[in-house]
XYZ file of C-alpha atoms in Angstrom:
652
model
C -26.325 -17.013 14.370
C -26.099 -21.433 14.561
C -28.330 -22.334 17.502
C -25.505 -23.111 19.257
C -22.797 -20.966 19.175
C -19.522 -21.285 20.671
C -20.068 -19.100 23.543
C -17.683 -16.460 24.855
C -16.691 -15.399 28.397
C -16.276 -11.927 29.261
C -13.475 -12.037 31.427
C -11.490 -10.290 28.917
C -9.715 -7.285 28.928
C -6.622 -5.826 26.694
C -3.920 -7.377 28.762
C -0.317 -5.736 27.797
C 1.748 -8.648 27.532
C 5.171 -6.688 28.001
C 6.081 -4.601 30.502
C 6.221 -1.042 29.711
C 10.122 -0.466 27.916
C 12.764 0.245 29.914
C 15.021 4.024 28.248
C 17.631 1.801 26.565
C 15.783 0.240 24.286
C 17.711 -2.905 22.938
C 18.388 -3.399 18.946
C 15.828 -6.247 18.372
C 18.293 -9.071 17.745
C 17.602 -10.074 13.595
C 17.385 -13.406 13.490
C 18.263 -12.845 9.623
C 21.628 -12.646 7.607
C 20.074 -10.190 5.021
C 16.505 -8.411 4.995
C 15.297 -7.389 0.907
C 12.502 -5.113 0.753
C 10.320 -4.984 -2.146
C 8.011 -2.242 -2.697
C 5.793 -2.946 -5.246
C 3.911 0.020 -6.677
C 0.960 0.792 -9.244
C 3.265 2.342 -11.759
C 6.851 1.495 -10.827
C 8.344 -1.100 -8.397
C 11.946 -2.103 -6.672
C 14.080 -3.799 -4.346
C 16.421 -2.913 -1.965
C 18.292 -4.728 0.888
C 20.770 -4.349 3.885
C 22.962 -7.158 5.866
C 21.823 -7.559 9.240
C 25.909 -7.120 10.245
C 26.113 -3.537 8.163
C 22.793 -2.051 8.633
C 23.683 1.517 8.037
C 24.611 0.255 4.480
C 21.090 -0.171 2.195
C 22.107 -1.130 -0.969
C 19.525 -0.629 -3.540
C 18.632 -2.429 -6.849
C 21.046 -2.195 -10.197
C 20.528 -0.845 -13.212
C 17.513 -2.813 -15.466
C 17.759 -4.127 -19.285
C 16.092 -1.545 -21.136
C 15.943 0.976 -17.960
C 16.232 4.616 -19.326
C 19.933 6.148 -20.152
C 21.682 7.600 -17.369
C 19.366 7.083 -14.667
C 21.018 4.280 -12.143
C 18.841 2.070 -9.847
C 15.520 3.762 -11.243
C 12.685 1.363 -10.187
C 11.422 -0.480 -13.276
C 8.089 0.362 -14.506
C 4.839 -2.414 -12.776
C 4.051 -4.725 -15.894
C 4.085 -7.827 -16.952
C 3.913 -9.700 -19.740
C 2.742 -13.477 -20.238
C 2.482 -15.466 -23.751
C -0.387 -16.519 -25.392
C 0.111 -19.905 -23.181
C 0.055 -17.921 -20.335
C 3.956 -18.716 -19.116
C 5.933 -15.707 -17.666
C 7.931 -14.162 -20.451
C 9.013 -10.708 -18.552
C 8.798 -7.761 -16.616
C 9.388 -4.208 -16.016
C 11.127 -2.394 -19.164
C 12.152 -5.946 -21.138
C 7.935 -6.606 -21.102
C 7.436 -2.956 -22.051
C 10.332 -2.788 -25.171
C 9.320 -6.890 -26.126
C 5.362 -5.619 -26.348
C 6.537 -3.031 -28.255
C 8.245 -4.798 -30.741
C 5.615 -7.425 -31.218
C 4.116 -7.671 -34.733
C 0.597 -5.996 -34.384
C -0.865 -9.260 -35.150
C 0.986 -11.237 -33.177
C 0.299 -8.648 -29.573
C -3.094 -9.409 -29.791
C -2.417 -12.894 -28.445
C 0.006 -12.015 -26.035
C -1.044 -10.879 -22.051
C 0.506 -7.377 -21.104
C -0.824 -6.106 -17.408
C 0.347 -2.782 -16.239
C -0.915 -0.439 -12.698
C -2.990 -4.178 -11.918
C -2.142 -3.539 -7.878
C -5.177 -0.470 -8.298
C -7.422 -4.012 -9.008
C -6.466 -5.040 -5.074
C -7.613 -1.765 -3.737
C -10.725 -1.219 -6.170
C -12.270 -4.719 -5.628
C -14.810 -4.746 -2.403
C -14.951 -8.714 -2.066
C -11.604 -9.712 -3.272
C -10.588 -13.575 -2.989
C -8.090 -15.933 -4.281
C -10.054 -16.167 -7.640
C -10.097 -12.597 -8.555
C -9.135 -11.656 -12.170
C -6.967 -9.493 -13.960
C -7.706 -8.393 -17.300
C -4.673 -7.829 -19.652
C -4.543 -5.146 -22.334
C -6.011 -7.652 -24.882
C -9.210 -8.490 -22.793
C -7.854 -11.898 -21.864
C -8.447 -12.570 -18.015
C -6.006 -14.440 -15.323
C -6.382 -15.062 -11.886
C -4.589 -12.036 -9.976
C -2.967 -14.395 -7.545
C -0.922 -15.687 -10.217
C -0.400 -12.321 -11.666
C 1.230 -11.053 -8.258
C 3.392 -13.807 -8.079
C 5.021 -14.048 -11.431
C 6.105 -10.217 -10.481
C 7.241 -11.093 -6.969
C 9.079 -14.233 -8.126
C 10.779 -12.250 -11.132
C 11.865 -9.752 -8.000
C 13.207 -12.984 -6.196
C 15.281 -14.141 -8.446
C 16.499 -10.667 -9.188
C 17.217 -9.640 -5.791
C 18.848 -12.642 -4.592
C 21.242 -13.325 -7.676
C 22.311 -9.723 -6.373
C 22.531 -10.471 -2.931
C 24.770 -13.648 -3.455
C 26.755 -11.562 -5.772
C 27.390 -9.322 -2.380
C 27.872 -11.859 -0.080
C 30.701 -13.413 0.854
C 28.653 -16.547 2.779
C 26.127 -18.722 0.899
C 22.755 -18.070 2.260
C 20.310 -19.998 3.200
C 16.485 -19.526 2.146
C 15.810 -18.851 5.558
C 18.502 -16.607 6.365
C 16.536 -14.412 4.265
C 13.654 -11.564 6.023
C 11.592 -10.255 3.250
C 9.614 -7.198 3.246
C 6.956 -6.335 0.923
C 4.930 -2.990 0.926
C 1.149 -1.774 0.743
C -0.409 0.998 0.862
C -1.863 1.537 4.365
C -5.687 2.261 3.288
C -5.911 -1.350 2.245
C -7.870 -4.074 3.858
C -7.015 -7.005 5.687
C -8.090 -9.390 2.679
C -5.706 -7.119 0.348
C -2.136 -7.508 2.991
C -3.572 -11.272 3.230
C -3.749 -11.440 -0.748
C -0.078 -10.316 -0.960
C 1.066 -12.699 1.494
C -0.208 -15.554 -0.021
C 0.723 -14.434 -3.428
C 4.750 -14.517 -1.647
C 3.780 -17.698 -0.920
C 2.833 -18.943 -3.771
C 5.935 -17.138 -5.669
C 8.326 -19.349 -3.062
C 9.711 -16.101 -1.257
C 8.565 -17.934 2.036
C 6.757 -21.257 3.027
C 3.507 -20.918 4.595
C 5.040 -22.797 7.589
C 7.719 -19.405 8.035
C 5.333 -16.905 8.434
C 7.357 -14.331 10.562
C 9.923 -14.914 7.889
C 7.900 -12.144 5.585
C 6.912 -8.993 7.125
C 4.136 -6.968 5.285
C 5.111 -3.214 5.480
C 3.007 -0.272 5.662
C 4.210 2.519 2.712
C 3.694 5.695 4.819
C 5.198 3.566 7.775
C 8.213 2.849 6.325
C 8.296 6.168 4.252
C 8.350 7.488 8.171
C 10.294 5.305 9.179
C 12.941 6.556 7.057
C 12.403 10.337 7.387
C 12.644 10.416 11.215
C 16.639 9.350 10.222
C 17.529 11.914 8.043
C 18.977 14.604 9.422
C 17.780 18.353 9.084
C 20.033 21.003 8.924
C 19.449 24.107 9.708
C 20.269 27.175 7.140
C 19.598 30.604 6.540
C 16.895 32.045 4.705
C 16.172 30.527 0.974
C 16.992 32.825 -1.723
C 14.368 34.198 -4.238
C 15.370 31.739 -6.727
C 16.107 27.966 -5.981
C 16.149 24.864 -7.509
C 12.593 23.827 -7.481
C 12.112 26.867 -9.232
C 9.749 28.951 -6.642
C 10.510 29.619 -2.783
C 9.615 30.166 0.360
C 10.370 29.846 4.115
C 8.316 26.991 4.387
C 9.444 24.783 1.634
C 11.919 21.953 1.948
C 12.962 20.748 -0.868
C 16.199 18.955 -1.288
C 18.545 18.406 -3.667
C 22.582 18.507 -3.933
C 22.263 21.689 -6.291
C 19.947 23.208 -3.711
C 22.407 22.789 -0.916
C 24.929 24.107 -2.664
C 22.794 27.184 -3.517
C 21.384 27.700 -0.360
C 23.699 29.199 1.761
C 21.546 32.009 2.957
C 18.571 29.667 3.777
C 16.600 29.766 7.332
C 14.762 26.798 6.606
C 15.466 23.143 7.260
C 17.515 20.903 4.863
C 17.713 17.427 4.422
C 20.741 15.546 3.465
C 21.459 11.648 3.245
C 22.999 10.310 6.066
C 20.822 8.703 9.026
C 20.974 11.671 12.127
C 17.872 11.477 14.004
C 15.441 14.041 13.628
C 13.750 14.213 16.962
C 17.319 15.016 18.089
C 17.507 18.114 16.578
C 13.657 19.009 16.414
C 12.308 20.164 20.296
C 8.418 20.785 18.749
C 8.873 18.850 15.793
C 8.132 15.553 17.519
C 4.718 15.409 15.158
C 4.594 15.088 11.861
C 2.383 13.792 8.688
C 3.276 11.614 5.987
C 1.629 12.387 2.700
C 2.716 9.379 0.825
C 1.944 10.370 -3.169
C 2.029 7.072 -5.141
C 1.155 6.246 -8.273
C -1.960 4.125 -7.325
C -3.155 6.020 -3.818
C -2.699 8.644 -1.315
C -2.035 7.172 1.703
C -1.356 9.621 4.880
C 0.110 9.080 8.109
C 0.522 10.814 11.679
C 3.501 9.701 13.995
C 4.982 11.129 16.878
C 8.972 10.324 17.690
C 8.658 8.848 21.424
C 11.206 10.142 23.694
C 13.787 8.601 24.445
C 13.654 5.664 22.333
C 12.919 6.978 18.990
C 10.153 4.558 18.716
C 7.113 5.585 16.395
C 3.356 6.262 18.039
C 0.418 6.500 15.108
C -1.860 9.671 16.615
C -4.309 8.942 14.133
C -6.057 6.041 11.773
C -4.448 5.825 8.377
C -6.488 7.707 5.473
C -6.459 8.444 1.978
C -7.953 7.278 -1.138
C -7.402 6.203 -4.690
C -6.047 9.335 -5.470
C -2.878 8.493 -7.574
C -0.524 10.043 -10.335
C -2.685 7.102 -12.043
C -5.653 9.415 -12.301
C -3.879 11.961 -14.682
C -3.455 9.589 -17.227
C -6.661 8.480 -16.577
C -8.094 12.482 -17.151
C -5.548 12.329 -20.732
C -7.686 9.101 -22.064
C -11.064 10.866 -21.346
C -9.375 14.139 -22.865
C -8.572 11.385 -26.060
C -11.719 10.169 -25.547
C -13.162 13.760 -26.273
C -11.820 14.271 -28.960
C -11.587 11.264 -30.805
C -14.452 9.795 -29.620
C -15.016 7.652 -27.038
C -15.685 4.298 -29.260
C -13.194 4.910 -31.704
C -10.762 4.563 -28.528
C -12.002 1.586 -27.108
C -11.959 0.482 -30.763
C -8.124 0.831 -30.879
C -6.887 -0.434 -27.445
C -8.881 -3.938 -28.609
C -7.078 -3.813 -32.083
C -4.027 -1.979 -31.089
C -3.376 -2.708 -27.727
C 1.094 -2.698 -28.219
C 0.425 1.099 -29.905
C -1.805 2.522 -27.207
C 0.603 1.144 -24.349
C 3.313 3.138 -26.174
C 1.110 6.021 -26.313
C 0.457 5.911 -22.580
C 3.919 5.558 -22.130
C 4.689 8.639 -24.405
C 2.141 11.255 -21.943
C 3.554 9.436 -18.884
C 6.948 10.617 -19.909
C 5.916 14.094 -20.718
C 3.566 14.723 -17.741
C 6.695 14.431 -15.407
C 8.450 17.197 -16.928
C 4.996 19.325 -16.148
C 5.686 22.475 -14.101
C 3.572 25.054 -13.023
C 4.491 28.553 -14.780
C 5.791 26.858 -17.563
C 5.430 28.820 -21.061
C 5.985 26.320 -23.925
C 3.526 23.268 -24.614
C 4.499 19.641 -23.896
C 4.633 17.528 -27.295
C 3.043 14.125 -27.218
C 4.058 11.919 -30.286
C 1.078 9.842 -31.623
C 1.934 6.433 -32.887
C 2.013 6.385 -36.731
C -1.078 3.326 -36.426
C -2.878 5.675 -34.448
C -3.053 8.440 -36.985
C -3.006 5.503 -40.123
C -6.385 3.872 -37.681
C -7.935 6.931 -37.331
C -8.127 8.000 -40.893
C -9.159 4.558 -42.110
C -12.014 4.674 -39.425
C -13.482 8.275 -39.568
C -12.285 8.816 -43.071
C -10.713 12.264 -41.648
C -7.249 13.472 -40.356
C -6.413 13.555 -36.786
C -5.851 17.088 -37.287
C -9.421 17.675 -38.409
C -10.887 15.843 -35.474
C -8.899 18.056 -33.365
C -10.126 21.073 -35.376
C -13.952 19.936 -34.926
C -13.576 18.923 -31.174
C -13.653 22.835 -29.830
C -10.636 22.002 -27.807
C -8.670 24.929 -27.796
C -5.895 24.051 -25.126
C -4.905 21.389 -27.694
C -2.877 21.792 -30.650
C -1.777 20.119 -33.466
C 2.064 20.045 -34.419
C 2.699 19.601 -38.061
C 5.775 16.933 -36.776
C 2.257 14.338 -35.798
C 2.636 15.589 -31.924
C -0.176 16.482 -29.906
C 0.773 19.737 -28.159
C -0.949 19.763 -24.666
C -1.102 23.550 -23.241
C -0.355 24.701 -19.714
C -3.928 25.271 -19.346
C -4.426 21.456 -20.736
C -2.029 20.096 -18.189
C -3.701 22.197 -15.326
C -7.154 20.256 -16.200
C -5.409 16.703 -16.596
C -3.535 17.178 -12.812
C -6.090 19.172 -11.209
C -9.125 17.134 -10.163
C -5.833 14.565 -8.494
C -3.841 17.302 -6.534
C -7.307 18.827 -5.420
C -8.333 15.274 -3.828
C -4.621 15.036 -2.380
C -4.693 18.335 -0.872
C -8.510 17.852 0.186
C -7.494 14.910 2.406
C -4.724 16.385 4.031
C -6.695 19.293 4.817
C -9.492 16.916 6.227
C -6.855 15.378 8.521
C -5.299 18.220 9.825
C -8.456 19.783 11.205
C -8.731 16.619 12.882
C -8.142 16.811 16.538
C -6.007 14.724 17.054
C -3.427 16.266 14.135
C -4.174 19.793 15.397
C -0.848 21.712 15.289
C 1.143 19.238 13.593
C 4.060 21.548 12.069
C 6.037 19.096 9.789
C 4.797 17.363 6.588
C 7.020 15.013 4.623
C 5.846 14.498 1.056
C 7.152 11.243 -0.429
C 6.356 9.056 -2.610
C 6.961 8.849 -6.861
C 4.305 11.535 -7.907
C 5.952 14.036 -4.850
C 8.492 14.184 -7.233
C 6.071 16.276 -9.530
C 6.514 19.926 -9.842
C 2.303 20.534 -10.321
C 1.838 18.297 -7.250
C 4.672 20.318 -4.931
C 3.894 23.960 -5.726
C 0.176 23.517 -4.908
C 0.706 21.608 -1.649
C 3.003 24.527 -1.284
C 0.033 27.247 -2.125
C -2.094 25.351 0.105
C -0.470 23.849 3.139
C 2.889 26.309 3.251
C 1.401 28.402 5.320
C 0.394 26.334 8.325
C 3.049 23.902 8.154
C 6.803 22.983 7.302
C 6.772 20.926 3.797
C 9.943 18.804 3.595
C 10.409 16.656 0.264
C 13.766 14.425 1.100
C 16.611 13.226 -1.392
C 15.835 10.670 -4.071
C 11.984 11.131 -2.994
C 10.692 8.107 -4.898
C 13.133 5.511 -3.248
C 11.727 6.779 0.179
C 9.779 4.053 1.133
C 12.121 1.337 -0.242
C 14.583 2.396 2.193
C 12.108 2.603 4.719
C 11.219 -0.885 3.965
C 14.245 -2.390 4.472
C 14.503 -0.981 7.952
C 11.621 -1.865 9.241
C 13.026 -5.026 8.398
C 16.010 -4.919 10.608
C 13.570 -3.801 13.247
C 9.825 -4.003 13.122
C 9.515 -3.057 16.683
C 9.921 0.475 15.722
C 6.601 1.431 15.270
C 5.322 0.982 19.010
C 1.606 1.925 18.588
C -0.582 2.006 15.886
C -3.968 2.779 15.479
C -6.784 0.515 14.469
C -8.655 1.600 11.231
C -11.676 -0.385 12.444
C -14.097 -1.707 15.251
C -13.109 -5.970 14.989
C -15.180 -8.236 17.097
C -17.556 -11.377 17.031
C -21.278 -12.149 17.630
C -21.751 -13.248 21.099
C -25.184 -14.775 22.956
C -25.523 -12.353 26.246
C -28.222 -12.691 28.770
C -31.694 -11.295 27.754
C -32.559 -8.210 29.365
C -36.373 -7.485 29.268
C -36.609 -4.027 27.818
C -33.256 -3.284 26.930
C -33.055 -6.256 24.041
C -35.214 -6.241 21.159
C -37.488 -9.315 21.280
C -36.329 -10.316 17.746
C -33.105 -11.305 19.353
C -34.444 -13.266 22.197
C -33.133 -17.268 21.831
C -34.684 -19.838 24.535
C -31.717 -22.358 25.156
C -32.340 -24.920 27.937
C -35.072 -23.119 29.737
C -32.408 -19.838 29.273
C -33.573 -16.534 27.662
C -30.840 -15.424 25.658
C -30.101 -12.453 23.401
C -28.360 -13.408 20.259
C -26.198 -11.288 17.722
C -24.217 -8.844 20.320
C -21.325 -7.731 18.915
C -18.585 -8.657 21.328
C -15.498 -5.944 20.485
C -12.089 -7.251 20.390
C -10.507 -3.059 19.330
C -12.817 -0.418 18.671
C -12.118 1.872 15.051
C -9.102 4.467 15.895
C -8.177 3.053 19.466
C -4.318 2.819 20.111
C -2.951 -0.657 20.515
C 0.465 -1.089 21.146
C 2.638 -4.093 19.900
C 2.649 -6.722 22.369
C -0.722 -5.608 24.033
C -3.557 -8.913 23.226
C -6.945 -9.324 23.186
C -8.064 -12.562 24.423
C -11.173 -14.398 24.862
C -12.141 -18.031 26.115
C -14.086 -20.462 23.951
C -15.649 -23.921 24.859
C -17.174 -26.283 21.731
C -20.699 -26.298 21.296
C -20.790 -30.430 21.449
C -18.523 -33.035 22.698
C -16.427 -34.496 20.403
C -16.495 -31.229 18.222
C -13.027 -31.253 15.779
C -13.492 -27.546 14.869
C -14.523 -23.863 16.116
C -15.256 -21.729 13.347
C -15.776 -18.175 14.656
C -16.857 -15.025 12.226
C -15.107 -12.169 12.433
C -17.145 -8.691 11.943
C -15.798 -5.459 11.371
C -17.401 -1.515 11.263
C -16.402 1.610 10.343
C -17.911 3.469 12.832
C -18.221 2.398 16.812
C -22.074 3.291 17.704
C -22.735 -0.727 16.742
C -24.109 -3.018 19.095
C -25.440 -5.901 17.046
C -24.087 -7.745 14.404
C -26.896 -7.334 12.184
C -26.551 -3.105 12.171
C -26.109 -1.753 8.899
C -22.829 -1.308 8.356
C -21.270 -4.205 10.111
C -20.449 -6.842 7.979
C -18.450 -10.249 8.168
C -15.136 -10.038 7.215
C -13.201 -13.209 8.369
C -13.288 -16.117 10.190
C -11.486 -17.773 13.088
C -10.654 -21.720 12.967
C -9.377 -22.910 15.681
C -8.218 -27.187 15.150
C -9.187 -29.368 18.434
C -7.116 -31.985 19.193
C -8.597 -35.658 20.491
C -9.120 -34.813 23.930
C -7.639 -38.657 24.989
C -4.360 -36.917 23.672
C -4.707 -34.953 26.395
C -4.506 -37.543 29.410
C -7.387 -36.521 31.373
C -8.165 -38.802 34.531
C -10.358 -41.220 32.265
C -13.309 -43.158 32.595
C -15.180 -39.925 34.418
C -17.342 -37.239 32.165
C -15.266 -35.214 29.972
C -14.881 -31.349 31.381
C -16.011 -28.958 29.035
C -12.715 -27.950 27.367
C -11.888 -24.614 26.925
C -10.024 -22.319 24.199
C -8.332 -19.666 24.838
C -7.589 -17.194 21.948
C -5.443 -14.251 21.642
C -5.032 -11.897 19.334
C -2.701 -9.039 18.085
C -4.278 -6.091 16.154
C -1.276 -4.290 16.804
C 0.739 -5.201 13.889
C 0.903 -4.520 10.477
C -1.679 -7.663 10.104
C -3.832 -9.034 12.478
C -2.644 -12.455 14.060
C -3.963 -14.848 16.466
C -3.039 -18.097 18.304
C -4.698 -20.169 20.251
C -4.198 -22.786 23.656
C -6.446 -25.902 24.898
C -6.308 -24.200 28.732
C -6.187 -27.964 30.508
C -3.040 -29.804 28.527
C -2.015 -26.225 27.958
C -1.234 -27.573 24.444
C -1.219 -24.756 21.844
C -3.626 -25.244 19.043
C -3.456 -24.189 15.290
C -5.255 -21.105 15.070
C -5.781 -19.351 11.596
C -7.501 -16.152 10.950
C -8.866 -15.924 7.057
C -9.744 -12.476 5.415
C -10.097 -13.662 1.900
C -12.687 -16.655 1.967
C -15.111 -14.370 2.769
């Protein structure tokens, strides 16, 4: 710790800024014509958006160029692709069928980046000068990578939304809403937010003007609207293709089939659920993404409908991302794990296509299916291989022992049941693990409902073992259009951010304070003499402890006065834990994760009586771990002035 550190008064305490609500609980007035969410995912990504005067109405993206046949507002598949000067030349399908189409030669030069939002999650000390690497080794700044996608969505979205309107808008008529998953970091929702900056969706002057959403929370959001309907008991066969009482899973062929159901339905339309649910006031998220798992625990407040977190978020990296990750080890296997590497380097438009070719296939993957699922191999990857190995693909095959692959005389690869099972099962065993883990938690315990959403809940393999697993001790409801879930989530939370009332904080925050030295209770190695003053240095001072409920409004403030006169800054570090048992800043596990900086203006601006000695001025800061992100602001207690008060995750 500096020798002289700001030092801190204890006369804090949580201090609930509003009063507790009153039952009618007032529409937050939107001080915005239009809210557009944008949830940006590892594999796909979208927009969505609703006018503030017709909220019931969400309208959701249009169709994309290149976007697959018959499907309409599909999101568009996460990548991007830059020239060989490094300009933006597209994203979504256009970058996936202009790669394609590149001469060989030619895609070498040219920057593709697809899943790059696993990079934000995966990196431990992630900054503003963090890289991406690009299919063809090349390296950019991931900053810049984020907001070439976000801008391409800007533009998008609001050519749409003027196309809708019959006003102009104004920039800053304009909320927008942009999604994470909620196991990430502060530095990772701080990363995003300054990557919307930088892509013009917002000025850093606007802040409030861009909300950063939680997935699960607005996945939740969403689900505590639809409305459940109650039927008789499923019949043997449905559409999912297995059944039970337990299962929910809706579509518009199931409802018409399931006339003698007794289980709950869900249809589109916004009823509230905790209307027609008495015990079903508790219920998980299991949000199933492409990049993460990301699980959630709310309970519907009575009578407000307002949202209460019972437990921290949780999950992992535990995405559809890491079947296609098992498929290139299975490659790898067979082929050989340098002749692979060998090929993405010198073939890097062929192996996207090939990826693209098992991601397109391992959708269609049921459980109990009989018939193999046929993966085409690029021509250059057969035409490589032989010039490499001097042998067929069909003889490397042959030699690799690997029975639960075949070889089709059309050039496919044909992938097994038993094959698929090993790609998807070391993902859906992690998924399933962590839900497990949290509902033996005791603050879960008897939970009864659990919504899967999310893009890879759409998958048959993922379903019927949650199903196996979970069916029996709770209700699993899969709603409409599951992969769109936590757009239209987005977009309300939006119209309302006050919805989620309390949320709970996934770690201990605080800063290192100097406390009185207590003989015998401090360890000497901590003991700072100050002015003839025995002090103990390092103590972490807790602003929220890991897990604790903090509802929105409720602050945590503390007092600060400048080490020396004339001082123009206050830097303060920010520490964070996992775990509470901490008392020091210097115990392992705590580590600095931000810092404070609070601006001091001339103290003549302030008009004291002049000409006597200058008071020691004092700072008072308060801050708001009840949001989404953690925010703080700050006041010079004798003008009363406010001060500028920034909080910094990514510096670090």
């Amino acid at each position: 710790a500096p020798s002289s550190p700001a030092t801190a008064r204890n006369e804090c305490s949580i201090t609930p800024l509003t009063p507790s609500p009153s039952p009618v609980r007032p529409r937050m007035a939107c001080p915005f014509l239009v809210v557009v969410a944008i949830d940006f995912g590892t594999t796909s990504s979208g927009y969505a958006f609703s006018f503030t005067q017709d909220s019931e109405a969400i309208h959701m993206m249009k169709r994309w160029e290149g976007g697959d046949p018959g499907v309409a507002n599909q999101k568009s598949p996460t990548c991007l692709l830059l020239t060989p000067d490094l300009r933006f030349h597209s994203f979504g399908f256009a970058a996936r069928d202009f790669y394609h189409d590149l001469d060989p030669e030619d895609a070498r030069h040219w920057l593709y980046f697809d899943k790059f939002k696993m990079k934000i999650h995966s990196t431990s000390d992630l900054t503003m000068e963090t890289e991406l690497e690009a299919v063809n080794g090349r390296r950019v700044r991931a900053i810049e990578v984020f907001a070439h996608a976000l801008r391409f969505f800007r533009e998008h979205a609001l050519k749409e939304v003027k196309d809708q309107s019959s006003s102009v808008l104004e920039g800053e008529e304009i909320r927008w809403v942009i999604t994470v998953p909620a196991v990430w970091r502060q530095p990772a929702k701080q990363f995003m937010r300054e990557a919307a900056y930088l892509a013009g969706l917002v000025s850093p002057d606007c802040p409030e003007q861009l909300l950063i959403a939680l997935e699960p929370e607005a996945a939740s959001i969403y689900c505590r609207k639809l409305r459940l309907h109650q039927v008789k008991a499923l019949t043997s066969n449905t559409a999912c293709g297995f059944a039970s009482d337990d299962f929910v899973f809706v579509s518009r062929e199931q409802l018409r089939r399931s006339r003698h159901s007794r289980t709950f339905l869900v249809e589109s339309g916004t009823g509230e659920l905790w209307s027609e649910l008495q015990t079903g006031d508790r219920y998980i998220v299991a949000d199933c993404g492409g990049g993460t798992v990301d699980l959630t625990v709310h309970q519907i407040e009575q009578p407000l409908g307002t949202l209460k977190e019972l437990y921290k978020a949780s999950g992992g990296p535990y995405g559809a991302v890491g079947v296609d990750l098992a498929f290139e080890a299975m490659l790898c296997q067979i082929f050989g794990e340098d002749f692979i590497q060998s090929f993405k380097a010198k073939r890097p438009a062929a192996w996207v296509d090939l990826t693209i070719a098992f991601e397109a296939r391992k959708r269609t993957a049921a459980p109990g299916r009989a018939n193999a699922l046929n993966i085409s191999l690029p021509f250059s990857f057969i035409d490589y291989y032989k010039r490499h190995r001097g042998q067929s693909v069909e003889a490397a095959l042959r030699r690799s022992n690997m029975n639960i692959v075949k070889w089709s005389s059309q050039g496919m690869l044909r992938l097994t049941q038993e094959a698929m099972n090993e790609l998807f099962q070391p993902t859906i065993n992690n998924i399933i693990k962590h839900i497990e883990e949290l509902m033996a938690k005791q603050e879960v315990h008897g939970v009864r409902f659990l919504f899967l959403v999310g893009g890879f809940a759409e998958s048959a393999m993922l379903q019927k073992a949650v199903q196996k697993a979970l069916g029996r001790t709770c209700r699993i409801i899969i709603p409409h259009d599951v992969g769109l879930t936590i757009l239209k989530g987005a977009v309300l939370f939006g119209l309302d951010p006050t919805v989620v009332r309390v949320r709970r904080c996934p770690l201990t925050y605080g800063v290192g304070v100097l406390n009185r030295f207590i003989e015998g209770r401090h360890p000497r190695d901590k003991l700072l003499i100050k002015d003839g003053r025995e002090w103990c240095t390092d103590i972490l001072d807790r602003f929220v402890s890991v897990d604790q409920s903090v509802a929105l409004g409720e602050v945590v403030k503390r007092s600060y006065t400048p080490a020396r006169l004339g001082q123009r800054k206050i830097i303060i570090n920010i520490y964070c834990s996992a775990t509470d048992d901490v008392t020091y800043i210097s115990d392992p596990g705590v580590r600095k994760c931000g810092t404070i900086t609070l601006d001091l203006p001339e103290p003549g601006a302030v008009g004291g009586a002049g000409g006597g000695v200058p008071e020691r001025r004092e700072i008072r800061a308060t801050m708001q771990f009840g949001d989404t992100e953690i925010k703080v602001t700050a006041v010079d207690v004798m003008s009363n002035h406010s001060v500028r008060a920034s909080i910094d995750f990514l510096s670090n």
